mmCIF file of C-alpha atoms and ligand atoms in Angstrom:
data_model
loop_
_atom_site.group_PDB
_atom_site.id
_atom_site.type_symbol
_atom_site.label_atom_id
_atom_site.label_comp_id
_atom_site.label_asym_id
_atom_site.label_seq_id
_atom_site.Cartn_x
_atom_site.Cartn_y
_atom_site.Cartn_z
ATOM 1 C CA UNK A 251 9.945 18.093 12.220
ATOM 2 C CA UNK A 252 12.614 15.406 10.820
ATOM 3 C CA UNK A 253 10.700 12.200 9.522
ATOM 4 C CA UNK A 254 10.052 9.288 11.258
ATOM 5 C CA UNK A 255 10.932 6.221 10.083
ATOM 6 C CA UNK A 256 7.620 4.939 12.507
ATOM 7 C CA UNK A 257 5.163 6.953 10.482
ATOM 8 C CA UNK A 258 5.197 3.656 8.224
ATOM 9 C CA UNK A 259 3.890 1.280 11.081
ATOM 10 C CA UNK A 260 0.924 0.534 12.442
ATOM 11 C CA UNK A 261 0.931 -0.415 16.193
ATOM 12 C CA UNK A 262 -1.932 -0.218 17.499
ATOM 13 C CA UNK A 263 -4.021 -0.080 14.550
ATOM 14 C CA UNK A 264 -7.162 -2.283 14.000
ATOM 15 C CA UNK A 265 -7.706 -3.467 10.198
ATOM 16 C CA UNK A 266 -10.223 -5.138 8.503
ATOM 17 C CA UNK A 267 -9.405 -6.625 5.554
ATOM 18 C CA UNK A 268 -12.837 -7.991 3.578
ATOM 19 C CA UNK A 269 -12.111 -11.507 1.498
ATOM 20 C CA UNK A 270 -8.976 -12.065 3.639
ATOM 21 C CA UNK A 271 -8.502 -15.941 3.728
ATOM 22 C CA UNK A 272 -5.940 -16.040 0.991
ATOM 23 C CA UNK A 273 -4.907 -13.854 -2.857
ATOM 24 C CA UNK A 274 -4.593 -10.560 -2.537
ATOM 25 C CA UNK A 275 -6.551 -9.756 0.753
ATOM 26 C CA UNK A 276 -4.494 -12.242 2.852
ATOM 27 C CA UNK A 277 -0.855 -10.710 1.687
ATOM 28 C CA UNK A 278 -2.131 -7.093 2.737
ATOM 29 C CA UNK A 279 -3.749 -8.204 6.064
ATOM 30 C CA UNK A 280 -0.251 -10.155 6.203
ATOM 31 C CA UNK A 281 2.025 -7.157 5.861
ATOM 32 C CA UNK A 282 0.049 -4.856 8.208
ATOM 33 C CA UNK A 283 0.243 -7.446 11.019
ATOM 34 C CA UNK A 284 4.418 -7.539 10.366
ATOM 35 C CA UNK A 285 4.015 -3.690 11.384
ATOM 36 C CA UNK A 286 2.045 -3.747 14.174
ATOM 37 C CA UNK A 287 -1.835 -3.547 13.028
ATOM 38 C CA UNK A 288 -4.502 -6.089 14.737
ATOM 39 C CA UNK A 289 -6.116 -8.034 12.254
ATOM 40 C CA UNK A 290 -9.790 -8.992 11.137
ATOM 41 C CA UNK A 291 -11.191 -10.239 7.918
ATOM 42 C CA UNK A 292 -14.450 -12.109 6.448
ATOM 43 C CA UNK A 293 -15.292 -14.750 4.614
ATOM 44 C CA UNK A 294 -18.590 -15.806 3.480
ATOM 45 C CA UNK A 295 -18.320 -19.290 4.965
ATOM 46 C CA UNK A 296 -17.644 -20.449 8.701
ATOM 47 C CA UNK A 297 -15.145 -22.799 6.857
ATOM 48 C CA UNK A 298 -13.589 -19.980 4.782
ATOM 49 C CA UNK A 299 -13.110 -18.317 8.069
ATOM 50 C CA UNK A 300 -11.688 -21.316 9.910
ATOM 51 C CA UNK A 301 -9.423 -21.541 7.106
ATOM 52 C CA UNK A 302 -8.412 -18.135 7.143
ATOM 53 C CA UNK A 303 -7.880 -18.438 10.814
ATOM 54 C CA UNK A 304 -5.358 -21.255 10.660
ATOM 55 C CA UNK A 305 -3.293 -19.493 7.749
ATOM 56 C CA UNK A 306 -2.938 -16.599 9.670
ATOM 57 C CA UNK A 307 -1.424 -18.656 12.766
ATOM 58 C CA UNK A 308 0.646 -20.331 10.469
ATOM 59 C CA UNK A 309 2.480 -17.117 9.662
ATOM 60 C CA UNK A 310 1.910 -16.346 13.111
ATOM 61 C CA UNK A 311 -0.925 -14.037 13.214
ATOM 62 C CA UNK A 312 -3.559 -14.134 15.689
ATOM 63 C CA UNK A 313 -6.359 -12.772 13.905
ATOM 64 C CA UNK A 314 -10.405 -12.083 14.445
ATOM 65 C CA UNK A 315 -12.350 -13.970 11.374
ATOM 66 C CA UNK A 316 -16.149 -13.142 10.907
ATOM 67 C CA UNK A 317 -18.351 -14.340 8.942
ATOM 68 C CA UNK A 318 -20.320 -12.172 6.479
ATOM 69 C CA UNK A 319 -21.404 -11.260 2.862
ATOM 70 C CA UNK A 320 -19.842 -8.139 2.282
ATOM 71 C CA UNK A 321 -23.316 -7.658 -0.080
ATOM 72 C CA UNK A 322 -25.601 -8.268 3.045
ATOM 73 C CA UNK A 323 -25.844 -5.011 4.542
ATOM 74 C CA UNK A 324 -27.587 -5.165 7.904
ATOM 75 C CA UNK A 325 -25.131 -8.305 8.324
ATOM 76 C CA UNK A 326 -22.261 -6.239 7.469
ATOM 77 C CA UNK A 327 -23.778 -3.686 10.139
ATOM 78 C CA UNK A 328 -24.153 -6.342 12.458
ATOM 79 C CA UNK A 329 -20.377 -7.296 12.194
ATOM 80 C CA UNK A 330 -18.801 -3.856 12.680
ATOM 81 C CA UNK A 331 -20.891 -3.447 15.644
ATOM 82 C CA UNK A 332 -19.672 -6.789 16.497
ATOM 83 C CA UNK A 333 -15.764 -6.545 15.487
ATOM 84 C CA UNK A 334 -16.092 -2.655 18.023
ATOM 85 C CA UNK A 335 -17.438 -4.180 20.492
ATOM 86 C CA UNK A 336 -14.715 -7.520 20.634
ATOM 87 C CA UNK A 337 -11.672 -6.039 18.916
ATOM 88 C CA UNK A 338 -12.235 -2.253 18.628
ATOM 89 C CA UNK A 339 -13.090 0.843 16.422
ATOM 90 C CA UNK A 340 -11.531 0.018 12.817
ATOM 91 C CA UNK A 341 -8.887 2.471 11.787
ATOM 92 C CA UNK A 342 -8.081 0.911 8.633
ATOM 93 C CA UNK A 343 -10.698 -0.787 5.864
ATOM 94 C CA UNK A 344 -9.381 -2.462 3.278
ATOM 95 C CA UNK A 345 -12.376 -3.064 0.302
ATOM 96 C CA UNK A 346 -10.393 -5.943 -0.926
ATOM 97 C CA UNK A 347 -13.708 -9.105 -1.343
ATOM 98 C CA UNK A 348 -14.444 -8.946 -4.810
ATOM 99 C CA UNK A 349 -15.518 -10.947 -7.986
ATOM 100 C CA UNK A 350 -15.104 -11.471 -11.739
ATOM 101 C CA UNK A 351 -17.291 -12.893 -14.665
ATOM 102 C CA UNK A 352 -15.675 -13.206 -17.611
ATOM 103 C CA UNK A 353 -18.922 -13.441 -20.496
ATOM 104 C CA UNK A 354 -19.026 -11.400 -23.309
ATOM 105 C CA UNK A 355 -21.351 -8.424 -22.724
ATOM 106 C CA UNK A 356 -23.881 -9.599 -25.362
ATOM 107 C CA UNK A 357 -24.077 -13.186 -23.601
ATOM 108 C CA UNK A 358 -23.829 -12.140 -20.227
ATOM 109 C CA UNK A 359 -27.080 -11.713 -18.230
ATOM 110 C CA UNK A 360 -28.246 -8.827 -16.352
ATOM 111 C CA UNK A 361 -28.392 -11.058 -13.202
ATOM 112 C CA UNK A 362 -24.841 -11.988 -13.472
ATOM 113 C CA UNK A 363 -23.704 -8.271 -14.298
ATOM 114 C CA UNK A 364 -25.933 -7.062 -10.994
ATOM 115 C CA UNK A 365 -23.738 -9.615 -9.050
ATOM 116 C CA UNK A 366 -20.552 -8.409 -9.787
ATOM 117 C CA UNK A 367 -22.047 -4.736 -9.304
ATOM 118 C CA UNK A 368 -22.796 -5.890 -6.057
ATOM 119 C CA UNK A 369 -19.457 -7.002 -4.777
ATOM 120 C CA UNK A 370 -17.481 -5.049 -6.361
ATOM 121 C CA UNK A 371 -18.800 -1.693 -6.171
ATOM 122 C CA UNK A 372 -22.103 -1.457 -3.780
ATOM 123 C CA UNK A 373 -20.578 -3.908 -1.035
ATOM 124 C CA UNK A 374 -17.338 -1.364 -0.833
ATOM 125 C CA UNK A 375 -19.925 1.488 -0.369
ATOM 126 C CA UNK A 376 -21.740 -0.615 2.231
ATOM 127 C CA UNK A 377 -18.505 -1.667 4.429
ATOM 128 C CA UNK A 378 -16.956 1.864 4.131
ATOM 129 C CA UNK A 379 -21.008 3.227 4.907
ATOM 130 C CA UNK A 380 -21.028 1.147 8.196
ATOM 131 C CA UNK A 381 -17.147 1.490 9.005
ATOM 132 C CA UNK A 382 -17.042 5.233 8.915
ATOM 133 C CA UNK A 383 -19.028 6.928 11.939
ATOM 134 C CA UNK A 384 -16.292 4.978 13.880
ATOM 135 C CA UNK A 385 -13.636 6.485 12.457
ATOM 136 C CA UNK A 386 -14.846 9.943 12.721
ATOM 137 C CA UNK A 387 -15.314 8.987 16.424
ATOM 138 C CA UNK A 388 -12.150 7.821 17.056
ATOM 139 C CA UNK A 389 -10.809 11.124 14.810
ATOM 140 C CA UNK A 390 -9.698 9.688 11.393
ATOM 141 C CA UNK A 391 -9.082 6.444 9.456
ATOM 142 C CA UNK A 392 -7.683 4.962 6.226
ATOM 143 C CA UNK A 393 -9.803 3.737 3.550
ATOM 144 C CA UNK A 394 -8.096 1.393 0.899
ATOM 145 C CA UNK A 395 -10.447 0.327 -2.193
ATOM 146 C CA UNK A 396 -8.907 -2.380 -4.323
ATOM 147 C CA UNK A 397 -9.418 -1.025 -7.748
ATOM 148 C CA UNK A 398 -7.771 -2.387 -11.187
ATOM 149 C CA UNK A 399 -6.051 -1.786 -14.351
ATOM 150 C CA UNK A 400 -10.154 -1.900 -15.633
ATOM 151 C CA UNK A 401 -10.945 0.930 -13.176
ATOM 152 C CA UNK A 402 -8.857 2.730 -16.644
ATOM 153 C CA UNK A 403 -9.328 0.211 -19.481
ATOM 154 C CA UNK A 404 -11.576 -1.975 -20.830
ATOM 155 C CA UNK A 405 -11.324 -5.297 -22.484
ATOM 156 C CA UNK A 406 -12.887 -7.623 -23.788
ATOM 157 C CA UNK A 407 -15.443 -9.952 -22.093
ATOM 158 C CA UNK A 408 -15.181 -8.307 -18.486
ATOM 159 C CA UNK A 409 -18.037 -5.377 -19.071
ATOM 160 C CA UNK A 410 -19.324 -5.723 -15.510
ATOM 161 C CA UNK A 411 -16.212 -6.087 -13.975
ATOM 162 C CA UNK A 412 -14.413 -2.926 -15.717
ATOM 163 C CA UNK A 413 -17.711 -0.757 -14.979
ATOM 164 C CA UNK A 414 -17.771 -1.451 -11.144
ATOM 165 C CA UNK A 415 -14.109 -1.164 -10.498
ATOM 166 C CA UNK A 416 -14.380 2.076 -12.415
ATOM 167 C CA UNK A 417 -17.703 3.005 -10.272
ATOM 168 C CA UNK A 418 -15.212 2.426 -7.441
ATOM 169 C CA UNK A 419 -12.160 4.316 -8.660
ATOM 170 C CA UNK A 420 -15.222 7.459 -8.676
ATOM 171 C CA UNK A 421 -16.491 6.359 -4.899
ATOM 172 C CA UNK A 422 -12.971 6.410 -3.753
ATOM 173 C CA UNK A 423 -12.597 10.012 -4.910
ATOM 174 C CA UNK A 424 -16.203 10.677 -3.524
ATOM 175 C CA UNK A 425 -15.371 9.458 0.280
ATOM 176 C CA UNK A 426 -12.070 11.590 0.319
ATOM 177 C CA UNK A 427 -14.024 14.489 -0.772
ATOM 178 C CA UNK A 428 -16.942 14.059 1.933
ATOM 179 C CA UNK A 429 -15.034 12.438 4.479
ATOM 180 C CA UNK A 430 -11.347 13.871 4.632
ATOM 181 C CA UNK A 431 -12.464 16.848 6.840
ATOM 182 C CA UNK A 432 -12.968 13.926 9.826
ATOM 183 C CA UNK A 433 -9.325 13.464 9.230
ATOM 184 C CA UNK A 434 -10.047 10.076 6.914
ATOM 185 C CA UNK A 435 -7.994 9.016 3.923
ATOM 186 C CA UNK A 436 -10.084 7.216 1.322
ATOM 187 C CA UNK A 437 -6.964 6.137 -1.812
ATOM 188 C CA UNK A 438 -7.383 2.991 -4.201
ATOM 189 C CA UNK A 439 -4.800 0.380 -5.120
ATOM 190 C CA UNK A 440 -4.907 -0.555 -8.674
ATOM 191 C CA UNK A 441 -3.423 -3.386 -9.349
ATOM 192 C CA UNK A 442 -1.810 -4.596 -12.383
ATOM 193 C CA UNK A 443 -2.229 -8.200 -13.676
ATOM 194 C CA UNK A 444 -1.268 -10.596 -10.148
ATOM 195 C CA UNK A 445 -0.922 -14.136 -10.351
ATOM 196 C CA UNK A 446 -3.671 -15.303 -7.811
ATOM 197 C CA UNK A 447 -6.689 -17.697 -7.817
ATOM 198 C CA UNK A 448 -8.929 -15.016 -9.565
ATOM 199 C CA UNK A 449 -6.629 -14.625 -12.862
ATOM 200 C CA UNK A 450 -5.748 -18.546 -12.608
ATOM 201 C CA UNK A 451 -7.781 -18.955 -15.985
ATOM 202 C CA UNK A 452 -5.901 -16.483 -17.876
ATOM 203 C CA UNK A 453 -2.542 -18.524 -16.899
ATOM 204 C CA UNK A 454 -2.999 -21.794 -17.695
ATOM 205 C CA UNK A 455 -0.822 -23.769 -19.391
ATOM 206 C CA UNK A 456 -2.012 -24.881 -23.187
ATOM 207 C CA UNK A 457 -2.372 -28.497 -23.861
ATOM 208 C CA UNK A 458 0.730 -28.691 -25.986
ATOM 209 C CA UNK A 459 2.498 -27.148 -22.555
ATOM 210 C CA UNK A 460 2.989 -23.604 -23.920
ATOM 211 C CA UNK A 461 1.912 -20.421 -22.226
ATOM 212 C CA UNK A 462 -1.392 -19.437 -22.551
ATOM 213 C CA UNK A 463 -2.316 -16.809 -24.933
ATOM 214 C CA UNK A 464 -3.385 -14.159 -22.187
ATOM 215 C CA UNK A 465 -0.079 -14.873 -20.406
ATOM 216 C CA UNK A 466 1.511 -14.249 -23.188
ATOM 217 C CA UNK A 467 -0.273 -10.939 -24.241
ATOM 218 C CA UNK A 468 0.225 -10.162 -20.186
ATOM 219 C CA UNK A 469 4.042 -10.221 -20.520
ATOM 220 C CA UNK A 470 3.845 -8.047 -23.800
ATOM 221 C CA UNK A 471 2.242 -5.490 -22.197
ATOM 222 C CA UNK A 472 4.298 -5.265 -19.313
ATOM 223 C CA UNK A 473 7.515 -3.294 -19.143
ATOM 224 C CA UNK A 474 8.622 -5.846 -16.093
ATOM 225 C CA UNK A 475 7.821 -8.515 -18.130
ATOM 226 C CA UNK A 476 6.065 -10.432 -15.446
ATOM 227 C CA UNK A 477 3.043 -11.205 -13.846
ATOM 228 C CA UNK A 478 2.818 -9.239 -10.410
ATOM 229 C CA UNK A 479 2.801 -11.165 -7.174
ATOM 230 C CA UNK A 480 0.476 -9.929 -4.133
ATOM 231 C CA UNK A 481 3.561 -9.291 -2.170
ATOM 232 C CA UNK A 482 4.014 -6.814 -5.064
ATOM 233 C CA UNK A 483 1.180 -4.717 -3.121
ATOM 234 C CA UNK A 484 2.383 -5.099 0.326
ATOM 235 C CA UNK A 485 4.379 -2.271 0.919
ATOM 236 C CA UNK A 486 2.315 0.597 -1.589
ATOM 237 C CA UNK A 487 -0.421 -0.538 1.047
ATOM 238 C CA UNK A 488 1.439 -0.403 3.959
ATOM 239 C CA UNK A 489 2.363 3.151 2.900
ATOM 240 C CA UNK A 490 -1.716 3.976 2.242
ATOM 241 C CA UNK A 491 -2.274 2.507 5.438
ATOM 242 C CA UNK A 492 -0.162 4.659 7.623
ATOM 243 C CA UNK A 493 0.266 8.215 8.954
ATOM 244 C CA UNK A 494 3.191 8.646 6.122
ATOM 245 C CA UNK A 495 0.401 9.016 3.353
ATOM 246 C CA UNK A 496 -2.083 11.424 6.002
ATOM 247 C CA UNK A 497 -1.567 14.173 2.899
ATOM 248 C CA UNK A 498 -2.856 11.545 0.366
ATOM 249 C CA UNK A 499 -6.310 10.906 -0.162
ATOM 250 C CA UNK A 500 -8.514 10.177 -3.430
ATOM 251 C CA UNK A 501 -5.708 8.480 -5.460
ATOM 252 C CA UNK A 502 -5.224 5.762 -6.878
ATOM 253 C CA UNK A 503 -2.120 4.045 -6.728
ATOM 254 C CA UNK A 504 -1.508 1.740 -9.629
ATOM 255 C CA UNK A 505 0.815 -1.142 -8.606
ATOM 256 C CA UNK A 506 0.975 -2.918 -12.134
ATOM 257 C CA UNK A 507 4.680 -2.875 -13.120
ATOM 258 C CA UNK A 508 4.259 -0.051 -15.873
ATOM 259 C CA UNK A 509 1.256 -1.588 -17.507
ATOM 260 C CA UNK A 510 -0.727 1.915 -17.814
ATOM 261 C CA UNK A 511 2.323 3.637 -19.141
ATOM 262 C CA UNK A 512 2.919 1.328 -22.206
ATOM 263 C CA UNK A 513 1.979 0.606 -25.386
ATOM 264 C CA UNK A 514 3.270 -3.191 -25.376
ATOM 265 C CA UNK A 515 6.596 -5.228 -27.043
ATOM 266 C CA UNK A 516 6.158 -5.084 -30.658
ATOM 267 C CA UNK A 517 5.380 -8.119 -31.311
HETATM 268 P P1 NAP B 89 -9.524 -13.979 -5.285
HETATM 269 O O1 NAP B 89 -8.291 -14.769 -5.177
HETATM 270 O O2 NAP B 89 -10.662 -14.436 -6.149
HETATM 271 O O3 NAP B 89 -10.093 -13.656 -3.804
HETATM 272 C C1 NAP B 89 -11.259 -12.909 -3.707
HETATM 273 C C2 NAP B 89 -11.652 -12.919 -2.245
HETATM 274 O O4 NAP B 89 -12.884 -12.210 -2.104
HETATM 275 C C3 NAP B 89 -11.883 -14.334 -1.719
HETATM 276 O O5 NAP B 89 -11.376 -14.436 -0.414
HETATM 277 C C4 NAP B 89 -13.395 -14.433 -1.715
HETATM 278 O O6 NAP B 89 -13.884 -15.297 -0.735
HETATM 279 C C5 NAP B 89 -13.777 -13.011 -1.360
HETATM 280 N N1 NAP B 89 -15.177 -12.724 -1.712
HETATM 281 C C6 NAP B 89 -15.751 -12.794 -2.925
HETATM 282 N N2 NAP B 89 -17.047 -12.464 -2.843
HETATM 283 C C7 NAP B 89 -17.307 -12.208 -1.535
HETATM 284 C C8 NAP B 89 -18.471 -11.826 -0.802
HETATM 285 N N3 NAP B 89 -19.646 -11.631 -1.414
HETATM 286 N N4 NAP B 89 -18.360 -11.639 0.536
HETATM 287 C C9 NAP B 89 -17.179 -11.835 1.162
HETATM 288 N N5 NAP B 89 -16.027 -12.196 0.532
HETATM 289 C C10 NAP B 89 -16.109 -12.376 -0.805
HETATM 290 O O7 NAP B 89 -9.164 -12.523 -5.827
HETATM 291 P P2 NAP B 89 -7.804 -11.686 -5.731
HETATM 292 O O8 NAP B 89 -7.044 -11.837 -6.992
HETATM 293 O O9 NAP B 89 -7.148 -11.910 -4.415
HETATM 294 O O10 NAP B 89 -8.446 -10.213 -5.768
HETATM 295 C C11 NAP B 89 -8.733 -9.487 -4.597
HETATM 296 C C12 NAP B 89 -9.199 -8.122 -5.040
HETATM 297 O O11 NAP B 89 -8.224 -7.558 -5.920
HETATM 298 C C13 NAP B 89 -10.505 -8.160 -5.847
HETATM 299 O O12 NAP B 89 -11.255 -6.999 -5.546
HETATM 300 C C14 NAP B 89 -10.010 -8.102 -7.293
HETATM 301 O O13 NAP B 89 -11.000 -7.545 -8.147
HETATM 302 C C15 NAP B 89 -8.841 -7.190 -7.151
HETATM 303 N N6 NAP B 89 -7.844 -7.266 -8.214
HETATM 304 C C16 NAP B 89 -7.250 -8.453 -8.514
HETATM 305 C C17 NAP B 89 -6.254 -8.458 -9.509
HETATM 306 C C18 NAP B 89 -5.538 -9.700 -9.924
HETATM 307 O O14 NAP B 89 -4.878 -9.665 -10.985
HETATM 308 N N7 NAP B 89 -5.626 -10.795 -9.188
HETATM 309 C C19 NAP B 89 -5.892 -7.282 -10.141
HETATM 310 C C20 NAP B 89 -6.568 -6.102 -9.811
HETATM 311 C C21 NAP B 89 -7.526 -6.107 -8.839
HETATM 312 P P3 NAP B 89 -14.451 -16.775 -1.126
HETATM 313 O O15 NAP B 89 -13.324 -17.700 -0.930
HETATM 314 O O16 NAP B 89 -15.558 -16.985 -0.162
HETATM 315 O O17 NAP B 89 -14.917 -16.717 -2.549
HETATM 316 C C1 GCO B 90 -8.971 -9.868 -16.447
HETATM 317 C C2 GCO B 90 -8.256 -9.890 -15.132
HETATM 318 C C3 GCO B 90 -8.093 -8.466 -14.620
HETATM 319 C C4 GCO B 90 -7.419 -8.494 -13.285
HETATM 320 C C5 GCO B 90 -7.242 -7.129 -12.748
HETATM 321 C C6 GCO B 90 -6.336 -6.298 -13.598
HETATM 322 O O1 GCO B 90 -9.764 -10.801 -16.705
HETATM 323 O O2 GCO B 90 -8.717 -8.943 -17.214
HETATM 324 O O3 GCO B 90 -8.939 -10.681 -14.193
HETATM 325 O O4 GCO B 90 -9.328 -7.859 -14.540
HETATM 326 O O5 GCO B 90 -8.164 -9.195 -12.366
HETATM 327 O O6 GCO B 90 -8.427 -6.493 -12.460
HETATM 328 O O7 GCO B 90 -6.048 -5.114 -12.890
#
């Protein structure tokens, strides 16, 4: 069979996209709509959603916004039933919601390192955990989880955060194992360093209007020399998204301009 150029689109696809109203969730929901997929997202507030609503009409999207803590289980259970019932069976799941605390691990409290546990590593097992017997019904889906250069490396002050995104680089593996005889494709997106509200801190510009230090180091370490964007991600999840990548499944594809592969500039 000659390939088809069409195996990258997704007409008539239904994706949810978790944390969708703007970064990195709102660029992928964004570039599936351009190729054909329905979309529907979550926010946590009625205004996030109404937000979320009005900046996917303004890039002309007509998308389903629900609100719900991916955390909340029996709410999250409550929305897929709801999003089937209104939109349809989810095809594609995007585990994008998630949070970061940057503490040091010796001042950070077990409280705050249970709450970024929970978003960013037992909420994707509780959205894919609800999402799934309607794939299987509907006979396959794609799973994306957004992973991170810390589902590899560690760093300083983000203990919690490196430990659930590397929790979720192992349930990623575990869902393709268990789930890819129902003809479901669980792959992560890692991410390199992206210039979105979340790493906002670590770009700031210094009081004496230099770069800051983390920017700096960022760059270093980068073959590209640059920060990524999150239309850096759009088409790597396009291609996880569609029938093209039906042979992949429990990978992780790092997006993070050579990062991994790179010792860093000598300074
Ligand atoms: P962001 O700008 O902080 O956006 C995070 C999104 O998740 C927001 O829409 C937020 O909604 C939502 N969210 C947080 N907690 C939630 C909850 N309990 N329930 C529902 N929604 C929730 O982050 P981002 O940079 O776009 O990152 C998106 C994903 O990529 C995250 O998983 C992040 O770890 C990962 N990632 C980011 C980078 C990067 O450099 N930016 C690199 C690698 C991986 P609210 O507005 O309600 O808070
Ligand atoms: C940090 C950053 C990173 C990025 C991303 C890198 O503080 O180191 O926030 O964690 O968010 O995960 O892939």
């Amino acid at each position: 069979m000659t390939f088809d150029i069409n195996s990258f689109r997704l007409d008539g696809k239904i994706a949810l996209v978790t944390g969708a109203v703007y970064g990195i969730g709102f660029a992928l929901a964004e570039s599936f709509a351009k190729v054909g997929a329905t979309i529907v997202f979550n926010d946590r507030t009625q205004e996030g959603v109404t937000q979320g609503i009005k900046a996917y009409e303004e890039a002309g999207i007509s998308a389903h916004g629900y609100v719900c803590d991916v955390t909340d289980e029996a709410g999250i259970q409550q929305m897929i039933k709801q999003v089937e019932a209104e939109v349809g069976i989810i095809d594609i799941l995007v585990n994008n919601a998630g949070i970061i605390k940057r503490v040091p691990m010796l001042e950070m409290s077990a409280e705050d390192f249970r709450q970024v546990i929970d978003v960013d590593l037992n909420a994707p097992f509780i959205v894919a955990k609800a999402v799934i017997p309607g794939m299987i019904k509907k006979g396959g889906g794609k799973i994306i989880n957004i992973c991170s250069m810390m589902s590899e490396l560690g760093r300083e002050t983000v203990s919690a955060y490196a430990a659930a995104k590397g929790g979720l680089k192992m349930l990623t593996r575990n869902i393709a194992s268990e789930y890819g005889q129902y003809n479901i494709q669980c792959n992560g997106i890692g991410p390199g360093y992206i210039a979105t509200p979340q790493t906002a801190p670590l770009r700031e510009k210094q009081a004496d209007g230099s770069r800051h230090p983390f920017d700096q180091f960022i760059i270093a370490k980068t073959p590209a020399e640059r920060w990524g964007t999150s239309e850096d991600l759009q088409g790597p999840a396009v291609f996880l998204a569609s029938s093209a990548s039906d042979f992949v499944n429990g990978h992780v594809l790092y997006v993070d301009g050579g990062i991994l592969a790179y010792i860093g500039k000598q300074p």
